[in-house]
Structures are given as structure tokens and as C-alpha cells.
């Protein structure tokens, strides 16, 4: 089992080994001028938005901002986010160019066999047997009932022995490879990012220095309704507009001197579509947007319109590459497929002691004793019908999957991944009809497009992953994409057209 320093050394060897053989180029649409560099990149995730949602929306709203952006842009109609499709690996796919096997981040609620529970729980510093849940959500705030409570409370973080000292593991410490944000910042260019928890400190990368400005209002502090989430998302939009004008919102986390103009790289996410999909989603039969989902999409579209208008008013629109790439989709799209299974039934069916189970429309299982793997898998197979299991991934197959890893050598890798049938969620919640995190196309087939007045409209039908977003951003800013360690390690190409 590898410790912290062992993994640092391993990743360095991988990056050096692949750097000499990787070709990050890809054929461009024949009428493009996308090889030009840009002074600015604005990157946004509409959390939950599928590739199919883009087509359906512009059919309903042909004069929308999204439709206008696509008139001078490339739409990647067969784009897939990370597996698993949780927000954390989905975010890192875009910003490191890598999957969980390389980043070490499998979920925002995961487990590590070498970590220790937070000091706030145990009042101890790395004592006793190692192995702890690794949770990076609102629970690590000082006070998650407030939009701004001071950011991350280090006492609420998991702990690890790093170079002989017990230290709290911040989200950015968890990532094993660098991020585009720290690469851009290290070039002396300004960066700014916003997301739903202070835990999105994650994007800063291992150095912790990737953001000139971080802005992280806590979404758990607001009601989980579409209207309340739209009001919350407006905070992100206001931040985008402030950054374009070279200003910094109150309650920001500022590094160095902060902003002196429009940051070279800025962006963040929208949550309203995600919430609307979970609460009302799509209409039975036609799969048309429900009113709640359409309201959320219209808000996102108006917000993108405000960003475009602000870029034009600042005189930088022609020099800005706009990227929209969802960090995750949502399953099921078809509400008739929705089913619930109590996660307690899953836990009891395993039949052996487990260290941790993460459940959504997927289950990640870390066993207490890895020698019980065969028994656990056999028990799950016997409960396949009751648990609505489509697939059980473990052993050599888990090692060989493009996102997989070896739980016998990597302390972050789960021993078993359970993929339920499409539409099945391991939950007892009565407030949602969809979820993300799983391996289905509904989870992973996401919206992905780029736009700039220099580009000519094109649809790219070839399969792409959102891991290509990161190296493409670096190339667009005139920075060598081979400096992105995760993309190098996984031989990730640029988006077609770049």
C-alpha cells in the first residue's frame, strides 16, 4: 500500500515517462481559425446539463444566448464526463485532464486507507489504525448554515502523516497532479473561480496556489428549491461580471494582490439545472423539459448572455474563448425508469465488514479486509435482483478500466464498484427523482461546446471526454499543454479543432 510520498514519486515517474511520447494535437474542423491563441478563457459548468439538453433547448429557444454562441463555435455532441460522474472527479477531469486513477479523487465522499479521521471527531492527531472517510462537502465548513463562515475549518478535515508530521488534508492536497489553474497562475496570469462549497479549494491544485481569487458561497445554506438555487447561482453570475470588470466580490479568498483587470482564466458553475432535474426533471413520454427545468435553463442562458455582454462592454469578447462543459449529467432522463433501493439493503447484502460505502446511482465499496473480496462479490451477485444491479466491477477488471486502479496498491481505490440499472438510486430520499455520480450515459453524456467570434460553426460527432478541456484551455492561452501532468499521464488529446 502506497503512502503519500510514494504516490508523489510514482506520479512523477509516470509524467516523465509519458511526456516524451504524447502528441496532444487533434484534427481541426477544416474551416476553423482555432489555432490562434486567446488572452482570456471563460469556462462554465452547467451542472446536470446533458448533450441532448443543448439540442432540445436551442430548438425551443432559437434566439437564445446558447444558440448564438453555437453560431460561432464548436459543439461536441458526443462528450462524456468522468467515471464516476460525481462533481469532484467531474471537475478534476476538466481541470487536470485526468481520471480518478491518476488524481486519486474518486468522489466528494470517499475513503482512504492511509488517512485518519478529523481532529474534530477524534481529538487525536493521526493515532491508532489508519483508514478514514474522506468527505469534502459542506461538513468541512466552519458553519454550513451560513453562505460565508470563514471557509474550511482544518479541524474538520481528514488527517494524514505527511513527511513525518500529522497534517490536515485540504481538498487541494488530495489531488496528485497539477491543475490548469495553478499552471496559469504560475505564469503570472490572474485566475478566478467560484463553486458551491469552500471545498472547491480542490481546483487550486497540489500547490494550493492556483487561484488569484476564490469565491465559494455555501449552497447548503440555502433552500433546495429551484428559485432559491437560482438566487444562489446569481451570486456566481455577479462574481463573473465583477471579475470581467477587474473587481473582486466581498467574501472572496484573495491570493497576493488580487485582480488588476479581467483574469486570464475565470469561471465556475451553475446549480439550478441540477436541482431542477432532481425535483421535476423531464416530462413522461415526450421527455420535454418540465416548467421547473426550463426555468432553470432560461436563467442559465440569460446569465451567459450577461457574461457575453460584459465581455463586449470591456472590449475583450473577441479575445475570449468561452467554454461550457458540464461536470456531470443526471440520471435518469426518462422519469419512468426511476427506482429507489435502500442503501441499508446494499450494506447488509455485502455480508462482510466494510470500511466505507458511498452511494448515489452507484456504489463504491471499501472492504475492511480485502481478503473477503470473493465472498463480498458472491453475496452481491446473489442479491443482484433485489439491489437492481447491472454490473459489479472488481479485481483485474477494475484495474484495467480506463478510470480504474488497483486497491491493493492505491489506498484511495474502492474494492468494488456497483453499477445499478439505469434509473436506480441507492437512497431513501423522497425529495429527488434523479441523481448523478454513476456510469450511465445519462450521468456522463454532457453538454460541451466552445465559442469565439473567430470560429465557424461546426458540430463534432466524434467521442470526446471532458478531460480534453484542460489541455485545450492551456493551448488557447498560449501555454504548453504538456505541462498538465494528468493529461500527459493519460495521453489525453486536445478538443477537436485545437
Coordinates of C-alpha atoms in Angstrom, one line a residue:
X1 CA 0.0 0.0 0.0
X2 CA 1.4 3.3 -1.1
X3 CA 1.8 6.3 1.3
X4 CA 1.5 10.0 0.4
X5 CA 5.2 10.4 -0.6
X6 CA 5.2 7.1 -2.5
X7 CA 2.3 8.4 -4.7
X8 CA 4.1 11.7 -5.4
X9 CA 7.1 9.8 -6.6
X10 CA 5.0 7.4 -8.7
X11 CA 3.2 10.2 -10.5
X12 CA 6.4 12.0 -11.2
X13 CA 7.8 8.9 -12.9
X14 CA 4.6 8.4 -14.9
X15 CA 4.6 12.1 -16.1
X16 CA 8.2 12.0 -17.1
X17 CA 7.7 8.6 -18.9
X18 CA 4.8 9.8 -21.0
X19 CA 5.9 13.3 -21.7
X20 CA 8.2 12.3 -24.5
X21 CA 5.7 10.3 -26.4
X22 CA 2.5 12.3 -26.1
X23 CA 1.0 14.2 -29.1
X24 CA -1.7 16.5 -27.8
X25 CA -2.9 17.6 -31.3
X26 CA -6.1 16.6 -33.0
X27 CA -7.6 17.4 -36.4
X28 CA -9.5 20.7 -36.5
X29 CA -12.7 21.4 -38.4
X30 CA -11.5 22.4 -41.9
X31 CA -12.8 26.0 -41.8
X32 CA -11.6 26.9 -38.3
X33 CA -9.1 29.5 -37.1
X34 CA -9.0 28.0 -33.6
X35 CA -5.2 27.5 -33.6
X36 CA -5.0 31.2 -32.6
X37 CA -4.3 32.0 -29.0
X38 CA -6.6 34.0 -26.8
X39 CA -6.0 36.5 -24.0
X40 CA -8.8 35.1 -21.9
X41 CA -10.7 31.9 -21.3
X42 CA -14.1 31.7 -19.5
X43 CA -15.1 28.2 -18.5
X44 CA -18.5 27.3 -17.1
X45 CA -20.2 24.1 -15.9
X46 CA -23.9 23.9 -16.1
X47 CA -24.1 21.0 -13.6
X48 CA -26.5 18.3 -14.9
X49 CA -26.9 19.6 -18.4
X50 CA -26.8 16.7 -21.0
X51 CA -25.7 16.9 -24.5
X52 CA -29.2 16.2 -25.5
X53 CA -30.4 19.2 -23.5
X54 CA -28.4 21.6 -25.7
X55 CA -30.3 20.4 -28.8
X56 CA -33.6 20.4 -27.1
X57 CA -33.1 23.9 -25.7
X58 CA -32.0 25.7 -28.9
X59 CA -34.9 24.1 -30.7
X60 CA -37.2 25.8 -28.1
X61 CA -35.1 29.0 -27.9
X62 CA -33.5 29.6 -31.3
X63 CA -32.6 33.2 -30.4
X64 CA -31.1 32.2 -27.1
X65 CA -27.6 33.0 -26.0
X66 CA -26.6 29.4 -26.2
X67 CA -27.9 29.2 -29.8
X68 CA -25.9 32.4 -30.6
X69 CA -22.7 31.0 -29.1
X70 CA -23.1 27.9 -31.2
X71 CA -23.2 30.0 -34.4
X72 CA -19.6 30.8 -33.8
X73 CA -18.4 27.7 -32.0
X74 CA -17.8 24.0 -31.9
X75 CA -20.4 21.7 -30.3
X76 CA -19.1 18.4 -29.2
X77 CA -22.2 16.2 -29.4
X78 CA -20.7 13.1 -28.1
X79 CA -18.8 14.4 -25.0
X80 CA -18.5 12.4 -21.8
X81 CA -17.5 13.4 -18.3
X82 CA -15.6 11.3 -15.8
X83 CA -16.4 7.9 -14.4
X84 CA -17.6 8.0 -11.7
X85 CA -19.5 11.2 -12.6
X86 CA -19.6 12.8 -9.2
X87 CA -18.9 16.5 -9.1
X88 CA -15.3 16.1 -7.8
X89 CA -13.9 13.7 -10.4
X90 CA -16.0 15.6 -13.0
X91 CA -14.4 18.9 -12.0
X92 CA -10.9 17.4 -12.0
X93 CA -11.4 15.7 -15.3
X94 CA -11.7 19.2 -16.9
X95 CA -9.0 20.9 -14.8
X96 CA -6.3 18.2 -14.6
X97 CA -7.0 16.3 -17.7
X98 CA -7.1 13.1 -15.7
X99 CA -9.4 10.4 -14.2
X100 CA -9.6 9.1 -10.6
X101 CA -6.9 6.5 -11.2
X102 CA -4.4 9.5 -11.6
X103 CA -5.9 12.2 -9.5
X104 CA -6.7 9.9 -6.5
X105 CA -10.1 11.6 -6.2
X106 CA -13.0 9.2 -6.7
X107 CA -15.8 11.1 -5.1
X108 CA -16.5 14.0 -2.7
X109 CA -17.4 11.4 -0.2
X110 CA -14.8 8.6 -0.4
X111 CA -12.3 6.7 1.8
X112 CA -8.5 6.4 2.1
X113 CA -6.8 3.5 3.8
X114 CA -3.8 5.7 4.9
X115 CA -5.8 8.7 6.3
X116 CA -7.1 9.4 9.8
X117 CA -10.4 10.8 10.9
X118 CA -10.6 14.6 11.5
X119 CA -9.4 16.1 14.8
X120 CA -12.9 17.5 15.4
X121 CA -14.2 13.9 15.6
X122 CA -11.4 12.1 17.5
X123 CA -9.5 14.9 19.3
X124 CA -6.4 12.9 18.2
X125 CA -3.7 13.5 15.6
X126 CA -3.1 10.5 13.4
X127 CA -3.3 8.0 16.2
X128 CA -4.5 4.4 16.0
X129 CA -5.2 2.3 12.9
X130 CA -5.2 4.3 9.7
X131 CA -8.2 4.4 7.4
X132 CA -10.8 7.2 7.3
X133 CA -13.8 8.5 5.3
X134 CA -12.7 11.5 3.2
X135 CA -15.6 14.0 2.9
X136 CA -15.2 17.3 1.1
X137 CA -18.6 18.9 1.2
X138 CA -20.4 21.5 3.5
X139 CA -19.4 19.4 6.5
X140 CA -15.9 20.8 6.4
X141 CA -17.1 24.4 6.7
X142 CA -16.9 26.4 10.0
X143 CA -20.7 26.8 9.7
X144 CA -22.6 25.3 6.8
X145 CA -25.8 27.2 7.6
X146 CA -24.1 30.5 6.5
X147 CA -23.2 31.5 3.0
X148 CA -19.8 32.6 4.3
X149 CA -18.5 31.3 7.6
X150 CA -14.7 31.7 7.1
X151 CA -14.1 28.9 4.6
X152 CA -12.7 25.5 5.5
X153 CA -12.2 24.5 9.2
X154 CA -9.0 22.5 9.3
X155 CA -10.2 20.6 12.3
X156 CA -13.0 19.1 10.1
X157 CA -10.5 17.7 7.6
X158 CA -9.2 14.2 7.4
X159 CA -5.6 13.9 8.6
X160 CA -2.5 12.2 7.1
X161 CA 1.1 11.6 8.1
X162 CA 3.0 13.7 5.5
X163 CA 6.8 13.7 5.8
X164 CA 6.6 12.5 9.4
X165 CA 4.0 15.1 10.5
X166 CA 0.3 14.7 11.1
X167 CA -1.4 17.3 8.9
X168 CA -5.0 18.1 7.8
X169 CA -5.6 17.2 4.2
X170 CA -7.2 20.1 2.4
X171 CA -9.0 19.2 -0.8
X172 CA -6.2 20.6 -2.9
X173 CA -3.7 18.4 -1.0
X174 CA -5.8 15.4 -2.1
X175 CA -5.0 15.9 -5.8
X176 CA -1.9 14.1 -7.1
X177 CA -1.4 16.1 -10.3
X178 CA -1.4 19.8 -11.1
X179 CA -4.3 21.8 -12.3
X180 CA -4.7 24.3 -15.1
X181 CA -5.4 27.0 -12.5
X182 CA -2.0 26.7 -10.8
X183 CA -0.2 26.4 -14.2
X184 CA -1.9 29.7 -15.4
X185 CA -1.3 31.4 -12.0
X186 CA 2.4 30.3 -12.1
X187 CA 2.8 32.1 -15.4
X188 CA 1.9 35.3 -13.7
X189 CA -1.6 35.4 -15.1
X190 CA -4.7 36.0 -12.9
X191 CA -7.3 33.3 -12.2
X192 CA -10.7 33.4 -10.5
X193 CA -13.2 30.5 -9.8
X194 CA -16.4 30.0 -8.0
X195 CA -18.3 26.9 -7.0
X196 CA -20.8 25.5 -4.5
X197 CA -18.6 24.8 -1.4
X198 CA -15.4 26.1 0.0
X199 CA -14.3 22.5 -0.6
X200 CA -13.7 23.5 -4.3
X201 CA -10.3 24.7 -2.9
X202 CA -9.7 21.4 -4.8
X203 CA -9.1 23.3 -8.1
X204 CA -6.1 25.1 -6.7
X205 CA -4.0 22.0 -7.3
X206 CA -1.4 20.4 -5.0
X207 CA 0.5 23.6 -4.6
X208 CA -2.6 25.3 -3.1
X209 CA -1.7 28.4 -5.2
X210 CA -3.9 28.0 -8.3
X211 CA -6.4 30.8 -7.6
X212 CA -5.8 34.5 -7.5
X213 CA -9.4 34.8 -6.3
X214 CA -11.6 32.0 -5.0
X215 CA -15.3 32.7 -4.3
X216 CA -17.2 29.9 -2.6
X217 CA -20.6 30.7 -1.1
X218 CA -22.0 27.6 0.7
X219 CA -25.0 26.2 -1.2
X220 CA -26.1 24.2 1.8
X221 CA -27.1 27.5 3.4
X222 CA -30.0 28.0 1.0
X223 CA -33.2 26.1 0.5
X224 CA -33.0 23.3 -2.1
X225 CA -35.7 24.7 -4.4
X226 CA -35.2 25.9 -7.9
X227 CA -36.0 29.5 -7.1
X228 CA -33.7 29.6 -4.1
X229 CA -30.9 27.9 -6.2
X230 CA -31.3 30.5 -9.0
X231 CA -30.9 33.2 -6.3
X232 CA -27.8 31.4 -5.1
X233 CA -26.4 31.0 -8.7
X234 CA -26.9 34.7 -9.1
X235 CA -24.0 35.1 -6.7
X236 CA -21.8 33.3 -9.1
X237 CA -23.0 35.4 -12.0
X238 CA -22.4 38.6 -10.1
X239 CA -18.8 37.3 -9.5
X240 CA -18.3 36.6 -13.2
X241 CA -19.4 40.1 -14.0
X242 CA -17.2 41.6 -11.3
X243 CA -14.2 39.7 -12.5
X244 CA -14.6 40.8 -16.1
X245 CA -14.6 44.4 -14.7
X246 CA -11.4 43.6 -12.7
X247 CA -13.2 43.7 -9.4
X248 CA -13.4 41.2 -6.5
X249 CA -16.6 40.4 -4.7
X250 CA -16.8 40.7 -0.9
X251 CA -16.1 37.4 1.0
X252 CA -13.6 36.3 -1.6
X253 CA -10.4 34.4 -0.8
X254 CA -7.7 36.5 -2.4
X255 CA -4.1 35.5 -3.1
X256 CA -1.4 38.1 -3.4
X257 CA -2.5 41.4 -4.8
X258 CA -5.7 40.1 -6.3
X259 CA -7.1 41.3 -9.6
X260 CA -6.0 44.3 -11.5
X261 CA -8.1 43.6 -14.6
X262 CA -10.0 40.7 -16.2
X263 CA -8.4 37.4 -15.2
X264 CA -6.9 35.4 -18.0
X265 CA -8.8 32.3 -16.8
X266 CA -12.1 32.5 -14.9
X267 CA -15.2 30.5 -14.5
X268 CA -17.4 28.5 -12.2
X269 CA -20.7 26.5 -12.1
X270 CA -24.4 26.8 -12.2
X271 CA -26.5 24.6 -9.8
X272 CA -30.1 25.5 -10.8
X273 CA -30.4 22.9 -13.6
X274 CA -29.0 20.2 -11.3
X275 CA -31.7 21.0 -8.7
X276 CA -34.5 21.2 -11.2
X277 CA -33.6 17.8 -12.7
X278 CA -33.7 16.2 -9.3
X279 CA -37.0 17.8 -8.4
X280 CA -39.0 17.8 -11.6
X281 CA -36.8 16.8 -14.5
X282 CA -38.4 15.7 -17.8
X283 CA -41.9 15.0 -18.8
X284 CA -43.1 11.4 -19.0
X285 CA -43.3 10.1 -22.6
X286 CA -42.0 13.2 -24.5
X287 CA -39.0 13.8 -22.2
X288 CA -39.6 17.5 -22.8
X289 CA -38.4 19.9 -20.1
X290 CA -40.7 20.4 -17.2
X291 CA -41.5 24.0 -16.3
X292 CA -39.1 24.0 -13.4
X293 CA -36.2 22.7 -15.5
X294 CA -37.0 25.1 -18.3
X295 CA -37.0 28.0 -15.8
X296 CA -33.5 26.9 -14.7
X297 CA -32.2 26.6 -18.2
X298 CA -33.6 30.0 -19.1
X299 CA -31.8 31.5 -16.1
X300 CA -28.5 30.0 -17.2
X301 CA -29.0 31.2 -20.7
X302 CA -29.7 34.8 -19.6
X303 CA -26.7 34.6 -17.3
X304 CA -24.4 33.6 -20.1
X305 CA -25.9 36.5 -22.1
X306 CA -24.9 38.8 -19.3
X307 CA -21.3 37.4 -19.4
X308 CA -21.1 37.9 -23.2
X309 CA -22.5 41.5 -22.8
X310 CA -19.9 42.3 -20.1
X311 CA -17.1 40.9 -22.2
X312 CA -18.2 43.0 -25.1
X313 CA -18.5 46.1 -22.9
X314 CA -15.0 45.5 -21.6
X315 CA -13.7 45.2 -25.2
X316 CA -12.4 41.7 -24.7
X317 CA -15.1 39.4 -26.2
X318 CA -13.2 38.8 -29.4
X319 CA -10.1 37.8 -27.3
X320 CA -12.0 35.4 -25.1
X321 CA -12.7 31.7 -25.6
X322 CA -15.9 30.7 -23.9
X323 CA -16.2 27.1 -22.9
X324 CA -19.3 25.4 -21.5
X325 CA -18.7 21.8 -20.3
X326 CA -20.9 20.2 -17.6
X327 CA -19.0 18.4 -14.9
X328 CA -21.8 15.8 -14.7
X329 CA -25.2 14.8 -16.2
X330 CA -28.1 13.4 -14.3
X331 CA -29.9 10.0 -14.3
X332 CA -32.4 9.0 -15.3
X333 CA -33.6 11.4 -18.1
X334 CA -36.7 9.2 -18.5
X335 CA -38.7 9.5 -15.2
X336 CA -40.4 6.2 -15.9
X337 CA -37.1 4.5 -15.1
X338 CA -36.7 6.0 -11.6
X339 CA -36.4 3.4 -8.8
X340 CA -35.1 3.6 -5.2
X341 CA -33.2 1.0 -3.2
X342 CA -32.5 1.4 0.4
X343 CA -28.7 1.7 0.8
X344 CA -29.0 -0.3 4.1
X345 CA -30.1 -3.3 1.9
X346 CA -27.0 -2.9 -0.1
X347 CA -24.8 -2.8 3.0
X348 CA -26.4 -5.8 4.6
X349 CA -26.2 -7.8 1.3
X350 CA -22.4 -7.5 1.1
X351 CA -22.2 -9.9 4.0
X352 CA -18.7 -8.9 5.2
X353 CA -17.3 -6.0 7.1
X354 CA -16.8 -2.8 5.1
X355 CA -14.8 0.3 5.9
X356 CA -17.0 2.6 3.9
X357 CA -19.7 2.7 1.3
X358 CA -20.6 5.6 -1.0
X359 CA -24.0 5.5 -2.6
X360 CA -25.9 7.5 -5.2
X361 CA -26.8 5.9 -8.6
X362 CA -23.6 4.0 -8.0
X363 CA -22.0 2.3 -5.0
X364 CA -18.3 2.4 -4.2
X365 CA -17.3 -0.1 -1.5
X366 CA -14.1 -0.2 0.5
X367 CA -13.7 -3.5 2.4
X368 CA -12.4 -3.8 5.9
X369 CA -10.4 -6.9 4.9
X370 CA -9.5 -7.1 1.2
X371 CA -9.2 -10.9 1.5
X372 CA -13.0 -11.0 1.8
X373 CA -13.5 -9.7 -1.8
X374 CA -14.6 -13.0 -3.3
X375 CA -17.2 -13.5 -0.6
X376 CA -18.5 -10.0 -0.9
X377 CA -18.8 -10.2 -4.7
X378 CA -20.6 -13.6 -4.5
X379 CA -23.1 -12.1 -2.0
X380 CA -23.8 -9.1 -4.2
X381 CA -24.3 -11.4 -7.2
X382 CA -26.9 -13.4 -5.1
X383 CA -28.7 -10.1 -4.3
X384 CA -28.5 -8.8 -7.9
X385 CA -32.3 -8.7 -8.4
X386 CA -33.1 -7.0 -5.1
X387 CA -30.4 -4.5 -5.5
X388 CA -31.2 -3.9 -9.2
X389 CA -27.5 -4.4 -10.1
X390 CA -26.4 -4.2 -13.7
X391 CA -22.7 -4.7 -13.2
X392 CA -20.2 -5.4 -10.5
X393 CA -16.7 -4.2 -11.2
X394 CA -13.7 -5.5 -9.1
X395 CA -10.4 -7.3 -9.4
X396 CA -8.5 -7.3 -12.6
X397 CA -11.4 -5.7 -14.5
X398 CA -11.3 -2.7 -12.1
X399 CA -7.5 -2.4 -12.7
X400 CA -7.9 -2.5 -16.5
X401 CA -10.7 0.1 -16.8
X402 CA -9.6 3.4 -18.2
X403 CA -10.6 5.2 -15.0
X404 CA -9.8 2.3 -12.7
X405 CA -7.0 1.4 -10.3
X406 CA -5.6 -1.3 -8.0
X407 CA -7.0 -1.2 -4.5
X408 CA -4.2 -3.5 -3.3
X409 CA -1.6 -0.7 -4.0
X410 CA -3.6 2.5 -4.1
X411 CA -5.2 3.4 -0.8
X412 CA -7.9 5.6 -2.4
X413 CA -9.3 3.0 -4.9
X414 CA -12.5 1.2 -3.8
X415 CA -12.5 -2.6 -3.8
X416 CA -15.9 -2.9 -5.6
X417 CA -17.9 -0.6 -7.8
X418 CA -21.6 -1.5 -8.2
X419 CA -23.4 -0.1 -11.2
X420 CA -27.2 -0.4 -10.8
X421 CA -29.7 -0.5 -13.6
X422 CA -30.4 2.9 -15.3
X423 CA -32.7 4.9 -13.1
X424 CA -31.9 3.1 -9.8
X425 CA -30.7 5.3 -7.0
X426 CA -29.5 3.9 -3.6
X427 CA -31.4 6.3 -1.4
X428 CA -34.4 6.7 0.8
X429 CA -34.9 10.3 -0.1
X430 CA -38.3 11.5 -1.0
X431 CA -37.1 14.8 -2.5
X432 CA -35.4 13.7 -5.7
X433 CA -36.2 11.7 -8.8
X434 CA -32.7 11.7 -10.3
X435 CA -29.1 11.7 -9.2
X436 CA -25.5 11.7 -10.6
X437 CA -22.3 10.0 -9.9
X438 CA -22.9 6.8 -11.8
X439 CA -21.5 5.3 -15.0
X440 CA -24.6 5.5 -17.3
X441 CA -24.8 7.7 -20.4
X442 CA -27.4 9.8 -18.7
X443 CA -24.8 10.5 -16.0
X444 CA -21.9 11.1 -18.3
X445 CA -23.1 12.3 -21.8
X446 CA -22.8 16.0 -21.1
X447 CA -23.1 19.5 -22.7
X448 CA -19.8 20.6 -24.2
X449 CA -19.2 23.5 -26.6
X450 CA -16.7 26.3 -27.2
X451 CA -17.3 29.7 -28.8
X452 CA -15.5 32.7 -30.1
X453 CA -16.2 35.1 -33.0
X454 CA -13.2 33.7 -34.8
X455 CA -14.7 30.3 -35.0
X456 CA -17.1 29.0 -37.7
X457 CA -20.0 26.8 -36.7
X458 CA -19.2 23.1 -36.5
X459 CA -20.6 20.0 -34.8
X460 CA -18.1 17.4 -33.8
X461 CA -19.7 14.0 -33.6
X462 CA -16.6 12.0 -32.5
X463 CA -16.3 10.7 -29.0
X464 CA -14.5 13.1 -26.6
X465 CA -14.0 13.2 -22.9
X466 CA -14.1 16.4 -20.8
X467 CA -10.5 15.6 -19.8
X468 CA -9.6 17.4 -23.1
X469 CA -10.9 20.7 -21.8
X470 CA -7.9 21.4 -19.6
X471 CA -5.1 20.9 -22.1
X472 CA -7.2 22.8 -24.6
X473 CA -7.5 25.8 -22.3
X474 CA -3.8 25.9 -21.8
X475 CA -3.2 25.7 -25.6
X476 CA -5.7 28.5 -26.1
X477 CA -3.8 30.7 -23.6
X478 CA -0.5 30.0 -25.4
X479 CA 0.7 27.7 -22.6
X480 CA 2.3 24.3 -23.4
X481 CA -0.5 21.7 -22.7
X482 CA 2.2 19.2 -21.8
X483 CA 2.7 21.0 -18.5
X484 CA -0.6 19.4 -17.4
X485 CA 0.6 16.3 -15.7
X486 CA -2.7 14.3 -15.6
X487 CA -3.3 14.8 -19.4
X488 CA 0.3 13.7 -20.1
X489 CA -0.1 10.6 -17.8
X490 CA -3.3 9.6 -19.5
X491 CA -2.3 10.6 -23.1
X492 CA -5.2 13.0 -23.4
X493 CA -5.6 14.9 -26.6
X494 CA -6.9 18.4 -27.2
X495 CA -10.5 19.0 -28.2
X496 CA -11.0 18.6 -31.9
X497 CA -10.5 21.9 -33.6
X498 CA -7.5 22.9 -31.5

